[in-house]
Coordinates of C-alpha atoms in Angstrom, one line a residue:
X202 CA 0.0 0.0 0.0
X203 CA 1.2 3.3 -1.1
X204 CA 1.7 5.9 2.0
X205 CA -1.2 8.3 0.0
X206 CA -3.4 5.1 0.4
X207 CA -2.4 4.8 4.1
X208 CA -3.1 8.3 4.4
X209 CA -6.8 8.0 3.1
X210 CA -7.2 5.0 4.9
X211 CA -6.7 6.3 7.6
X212 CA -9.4 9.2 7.3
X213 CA -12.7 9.1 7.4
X214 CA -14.0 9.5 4.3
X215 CA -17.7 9.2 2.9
X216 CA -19.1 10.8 -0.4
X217 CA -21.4 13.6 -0.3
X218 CA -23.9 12.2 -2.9
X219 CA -24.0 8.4 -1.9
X220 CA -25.4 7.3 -4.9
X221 CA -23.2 8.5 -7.7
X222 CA -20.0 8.7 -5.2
X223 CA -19.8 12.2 -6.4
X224 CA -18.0 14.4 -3.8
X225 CA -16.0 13.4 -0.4
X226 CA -16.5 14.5 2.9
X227 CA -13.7 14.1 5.4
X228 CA -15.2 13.9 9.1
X229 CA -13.0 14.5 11.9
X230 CA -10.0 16.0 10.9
X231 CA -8.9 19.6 11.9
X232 CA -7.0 20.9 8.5
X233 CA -5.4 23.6 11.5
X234 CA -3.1 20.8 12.9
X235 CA -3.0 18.3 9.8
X236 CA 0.3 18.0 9.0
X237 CA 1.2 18.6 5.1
X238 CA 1.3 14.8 4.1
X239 CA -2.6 14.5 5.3
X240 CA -3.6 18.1 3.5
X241 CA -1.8 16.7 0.4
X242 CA -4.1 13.1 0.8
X243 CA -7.0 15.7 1.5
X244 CA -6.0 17.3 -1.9
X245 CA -5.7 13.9 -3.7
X246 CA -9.1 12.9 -2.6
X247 CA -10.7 16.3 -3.7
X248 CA -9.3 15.8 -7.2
X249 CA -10.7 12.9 -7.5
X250 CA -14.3 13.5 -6.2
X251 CA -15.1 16.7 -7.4
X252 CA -15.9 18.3 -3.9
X253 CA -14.9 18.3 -0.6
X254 CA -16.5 18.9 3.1
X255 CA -14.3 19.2 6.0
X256 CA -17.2 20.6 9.1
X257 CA -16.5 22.3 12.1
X258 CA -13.3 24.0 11.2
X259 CA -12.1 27.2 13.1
X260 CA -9.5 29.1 10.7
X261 CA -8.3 32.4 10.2
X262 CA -7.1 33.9 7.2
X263 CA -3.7 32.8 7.8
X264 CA -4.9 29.4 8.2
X265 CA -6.9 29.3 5.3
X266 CA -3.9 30.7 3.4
X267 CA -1.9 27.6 4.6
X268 CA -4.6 25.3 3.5
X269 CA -5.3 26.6 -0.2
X270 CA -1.1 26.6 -0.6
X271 CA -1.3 22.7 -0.5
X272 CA -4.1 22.6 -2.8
X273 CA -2.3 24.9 -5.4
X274 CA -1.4 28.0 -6.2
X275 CA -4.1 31.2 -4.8
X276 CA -5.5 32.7 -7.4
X277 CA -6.2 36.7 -7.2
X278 CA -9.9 38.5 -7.7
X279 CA -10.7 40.3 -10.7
X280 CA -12.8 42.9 -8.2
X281 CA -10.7 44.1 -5.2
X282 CA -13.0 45.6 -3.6
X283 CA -13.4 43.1 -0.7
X284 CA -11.1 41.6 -0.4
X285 CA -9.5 41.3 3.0
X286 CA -6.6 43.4 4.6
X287 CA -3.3 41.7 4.2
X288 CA -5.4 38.8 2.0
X289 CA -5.9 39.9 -1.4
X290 CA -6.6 36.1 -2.0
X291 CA -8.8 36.0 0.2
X292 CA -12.7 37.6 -1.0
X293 CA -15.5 38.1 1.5
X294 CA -19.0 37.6 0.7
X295 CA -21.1 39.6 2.9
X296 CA -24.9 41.1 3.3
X297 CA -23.1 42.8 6.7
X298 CA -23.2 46.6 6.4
X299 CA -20.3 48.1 8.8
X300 CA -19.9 52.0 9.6
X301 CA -22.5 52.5 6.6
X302 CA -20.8 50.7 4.2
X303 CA -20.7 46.8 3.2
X304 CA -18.1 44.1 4.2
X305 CA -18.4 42.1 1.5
X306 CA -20.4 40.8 -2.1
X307 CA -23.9 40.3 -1.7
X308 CA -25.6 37.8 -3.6
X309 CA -22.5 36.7 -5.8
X310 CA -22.7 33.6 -7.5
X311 CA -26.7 33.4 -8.1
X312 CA -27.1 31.6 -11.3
X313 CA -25.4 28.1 -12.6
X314 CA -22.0 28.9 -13.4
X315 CA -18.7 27.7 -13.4
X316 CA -15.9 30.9 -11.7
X317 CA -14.1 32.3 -13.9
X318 CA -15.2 30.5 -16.9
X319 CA -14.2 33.8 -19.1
X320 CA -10.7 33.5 -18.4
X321 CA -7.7 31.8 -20.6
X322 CA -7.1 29.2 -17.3
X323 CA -10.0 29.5 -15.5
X324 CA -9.7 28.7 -11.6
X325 CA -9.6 25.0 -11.0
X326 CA -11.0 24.9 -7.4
X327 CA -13.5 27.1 -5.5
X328 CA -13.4 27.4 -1.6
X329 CA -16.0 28.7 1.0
X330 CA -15.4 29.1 4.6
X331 CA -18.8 30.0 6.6
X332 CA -18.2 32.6 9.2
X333 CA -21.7 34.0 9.6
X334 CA -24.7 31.6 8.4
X335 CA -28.6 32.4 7.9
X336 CA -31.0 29.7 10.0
X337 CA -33.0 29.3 6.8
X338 CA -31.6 29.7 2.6
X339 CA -28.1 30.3 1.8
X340 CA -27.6 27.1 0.4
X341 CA -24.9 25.9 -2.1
X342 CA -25.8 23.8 -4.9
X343 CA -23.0 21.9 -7.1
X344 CA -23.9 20.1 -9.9
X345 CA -21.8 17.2 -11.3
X346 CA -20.8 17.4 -15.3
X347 CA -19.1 13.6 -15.1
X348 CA -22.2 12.2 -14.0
X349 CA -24.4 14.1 -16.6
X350 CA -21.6 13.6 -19.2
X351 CA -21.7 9.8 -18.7
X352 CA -26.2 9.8 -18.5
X353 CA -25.7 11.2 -22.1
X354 CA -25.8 8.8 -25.2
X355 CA -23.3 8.3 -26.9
X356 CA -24.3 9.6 -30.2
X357 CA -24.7 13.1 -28.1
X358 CA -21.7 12.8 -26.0
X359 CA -19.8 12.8 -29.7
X360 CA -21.7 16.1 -31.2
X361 CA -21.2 18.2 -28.0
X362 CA -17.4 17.4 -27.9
X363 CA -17.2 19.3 -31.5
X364 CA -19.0 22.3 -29.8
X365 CA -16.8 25.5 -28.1
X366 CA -18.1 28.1 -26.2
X367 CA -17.4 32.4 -26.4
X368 CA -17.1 33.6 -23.1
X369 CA -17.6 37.2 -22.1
X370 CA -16.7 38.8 -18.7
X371 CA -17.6 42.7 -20.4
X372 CA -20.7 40.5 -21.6
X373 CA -21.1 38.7 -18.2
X374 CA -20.8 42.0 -15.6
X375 CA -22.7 44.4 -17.8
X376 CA -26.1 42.0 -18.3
X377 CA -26.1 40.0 -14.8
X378 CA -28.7 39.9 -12.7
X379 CA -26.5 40.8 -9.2
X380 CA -23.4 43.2 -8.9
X381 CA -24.1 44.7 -12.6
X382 CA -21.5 46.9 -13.3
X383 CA -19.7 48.8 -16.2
X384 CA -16.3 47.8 -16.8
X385 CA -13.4 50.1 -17.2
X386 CA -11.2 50.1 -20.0
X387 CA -8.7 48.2 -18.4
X388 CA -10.7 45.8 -17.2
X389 CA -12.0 45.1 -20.6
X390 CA -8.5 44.7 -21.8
X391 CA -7.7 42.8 -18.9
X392 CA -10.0 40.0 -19.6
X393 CA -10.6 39.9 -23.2
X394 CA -13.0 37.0 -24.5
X395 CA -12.0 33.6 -24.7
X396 CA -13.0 30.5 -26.3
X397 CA -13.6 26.6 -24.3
X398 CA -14.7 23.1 -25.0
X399 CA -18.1 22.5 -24.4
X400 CA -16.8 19.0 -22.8
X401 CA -13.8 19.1 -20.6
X402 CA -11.1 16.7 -19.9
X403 CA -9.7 16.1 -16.0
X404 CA -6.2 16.2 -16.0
X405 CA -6.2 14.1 -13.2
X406 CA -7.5 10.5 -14.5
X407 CA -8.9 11.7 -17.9
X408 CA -12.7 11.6 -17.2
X409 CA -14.9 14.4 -19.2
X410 CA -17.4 16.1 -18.1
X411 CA -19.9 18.7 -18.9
X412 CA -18.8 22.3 -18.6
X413 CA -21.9 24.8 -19.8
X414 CA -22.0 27.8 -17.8
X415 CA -24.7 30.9 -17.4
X416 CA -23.9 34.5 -18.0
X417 CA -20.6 34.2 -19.6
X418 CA -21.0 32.5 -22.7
X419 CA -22.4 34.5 -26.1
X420 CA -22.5 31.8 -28.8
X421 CA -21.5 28.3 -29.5
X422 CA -19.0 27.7 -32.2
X423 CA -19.5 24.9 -33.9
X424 CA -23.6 25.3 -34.0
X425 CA -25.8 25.4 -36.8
X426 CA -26.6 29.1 -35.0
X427 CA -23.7 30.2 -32.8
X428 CA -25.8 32.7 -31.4
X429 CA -29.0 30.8 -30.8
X430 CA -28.0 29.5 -27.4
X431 CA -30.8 26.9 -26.4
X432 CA -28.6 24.1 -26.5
X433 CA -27.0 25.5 -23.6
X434 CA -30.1 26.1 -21.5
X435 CA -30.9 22.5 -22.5
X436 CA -27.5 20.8 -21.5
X437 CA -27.7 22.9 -18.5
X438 CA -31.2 22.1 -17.3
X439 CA -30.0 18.3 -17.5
X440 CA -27.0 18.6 -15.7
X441 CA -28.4 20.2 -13.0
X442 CA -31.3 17.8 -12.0
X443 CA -31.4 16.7 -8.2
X444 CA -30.0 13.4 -9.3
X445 CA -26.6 15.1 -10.3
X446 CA -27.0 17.8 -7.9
X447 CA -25.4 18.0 -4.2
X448 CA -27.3 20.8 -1.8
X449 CA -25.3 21.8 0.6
X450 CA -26.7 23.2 4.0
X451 CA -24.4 25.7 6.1
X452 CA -23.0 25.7 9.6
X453 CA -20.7 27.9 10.8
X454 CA -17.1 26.5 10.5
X455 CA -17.6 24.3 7.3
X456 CA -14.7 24.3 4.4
X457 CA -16.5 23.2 1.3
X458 CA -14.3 23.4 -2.0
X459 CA -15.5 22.0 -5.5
X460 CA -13.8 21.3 -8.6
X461 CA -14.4 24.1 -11.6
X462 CA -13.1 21.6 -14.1
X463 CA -15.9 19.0 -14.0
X464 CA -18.7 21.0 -11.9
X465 CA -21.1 23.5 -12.1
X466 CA -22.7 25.8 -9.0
X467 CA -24.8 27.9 -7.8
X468 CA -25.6 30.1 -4.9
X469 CA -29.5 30.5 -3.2
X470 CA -31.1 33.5 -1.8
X471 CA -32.0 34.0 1.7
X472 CA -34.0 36.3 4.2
X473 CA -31.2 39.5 3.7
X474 CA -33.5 41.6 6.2
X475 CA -33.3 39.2 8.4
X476 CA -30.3 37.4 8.9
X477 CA -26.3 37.7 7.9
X478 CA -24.4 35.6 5.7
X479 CA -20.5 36.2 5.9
X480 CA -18.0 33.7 3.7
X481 CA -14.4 33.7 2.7
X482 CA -14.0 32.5 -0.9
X483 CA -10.7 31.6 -2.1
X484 CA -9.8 30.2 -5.2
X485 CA -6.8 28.4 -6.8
X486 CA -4.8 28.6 -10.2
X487 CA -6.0 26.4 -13.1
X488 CA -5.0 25.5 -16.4
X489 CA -6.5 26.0 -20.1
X490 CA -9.0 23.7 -20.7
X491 CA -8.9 20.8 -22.8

């Protein structure tokens, strides 16, 4: 036995959707005091799953710093707004309003999407940390693209890997629904748009998946009608059935990172007049997709 399957031996380890074995949830383990050997097993299991769950976590920024370092390398926010002191990694998402001003992105990631998604090499991993959590709503939902790519015929699994997709951030900020906002000319020249498979490969063991996203994409190359973009809405409406979907419920203290290379997600509203809802979302280098 290899000392990485020692290591995951060792940890408890059960998947966050049972039935597909999509995700992994490691119980028990404090990532504060892990030595690097178990956060690189941690890692290995993520990459393999899609997601990961470690609950009742207590971490400050240097600590989550530590933890994303093993993972890969942090990637920076296009929007520095909130970003925290000392952390530019580090973003805060935040309905908490502090000496009249806000703390943090409100409603930020509403909508099925996959981050970053308009960029060269988009992010491969997302991270939330809960600090603040509502009683009721807030929930995350991840969708699995393996899963729906392999409940696709073949026939149709062969058509869509022919198929690229135009991503837009200038088209992305200036039409969304949250956040809308006018770029700057450097910000348009700092993200011009990009163009990505429709199916993506894993670098890790080679499995595709499904990779639509909402918001970003402006035609499909490859399409009788690049513009006409119904396919998408169709692919994504599949993909994101409860059957390939995980619902994640917060507590205070939960790490939860998911894969951008074979997942999409989305964020859900919640009672903003009534409760507060403060994360820290990190995210880590990619590569092109492929």
């Amino acid at each position: 036995m290899t000392d990485t399957a020692a290591l995951q031996a060792s940890l408890h380890i059960v998947p966050l959707k049972p039935v597909s074995g999509f995700g992994a949830e490691v119980k028990n383990l404090d990532i504060s005091k892990a030595d690097n050997a178990t956060l690189d097993t941690v890692t290995d299991a993520f990459n393999r799953h899609g997601a990961l769950l470690l609950r009742g976590q207590s971490l400050d920024p240097d600590g989550l710093m530590r933890f994303i370092r093993r993972v890969g390398t942090p990637e920076g926010h296009t929007i520095k707004d909130f970003t925290l002191p000392d952390f530019p990694e580090i973003y805060v998402l935040s309905n908490r309003i502090t000496d009249g001003r806000p703390i943090g992105a409100h409603n930020d990631g509403v909508g099925w999407h996959t981050d970053y998604s308009y960029k060269e090499e988009p992010v491969m991993s997302t991270m939330l940390y809960a600090v603040e959590v509502p009683e009721e709503g807030s929930d995350t939902l991840i969708a699995d693209g393996v899963a729906a790519y392999n409940a696709l015929p073949e026939e149709k699994r062969n058509a869509l890997k022919k198929l690229r997709l135009h991503h837009s951030y200038r088209h992305f900020m200036e039409t969304r629904e949250h956040q809308r906002r006018k770029l700057t000319a450097q910000q348009i020249r700092d993200n011009p748009d990009v163009v990505h498979p429709l199916i993506r490969k894993h670098p890790t063991d080679g499995r595709y998946a499904l990779w639509p996203s909402t918001g970003t994409v402006t035609e499909i190359i490859g399409h009788d009608d690049p513009a006409d973009l119904s396919l998408l809405d169709e692919l994504i409406e599949f993909m994101t059935a409860e059957k390939f979907v995980y619902r994640h419920k917060w507590q205070v203290g939960d790490l939860l990172m998911w894969d951008n290379r074979c997942t999409l997600h989305t964020g859900t509203l919640f009672d903003d007049t009534k409760y507060i809802r403060t994360m820290h979302r990190l995210w880590v280098q990619g590569d092109r997709p492929y």
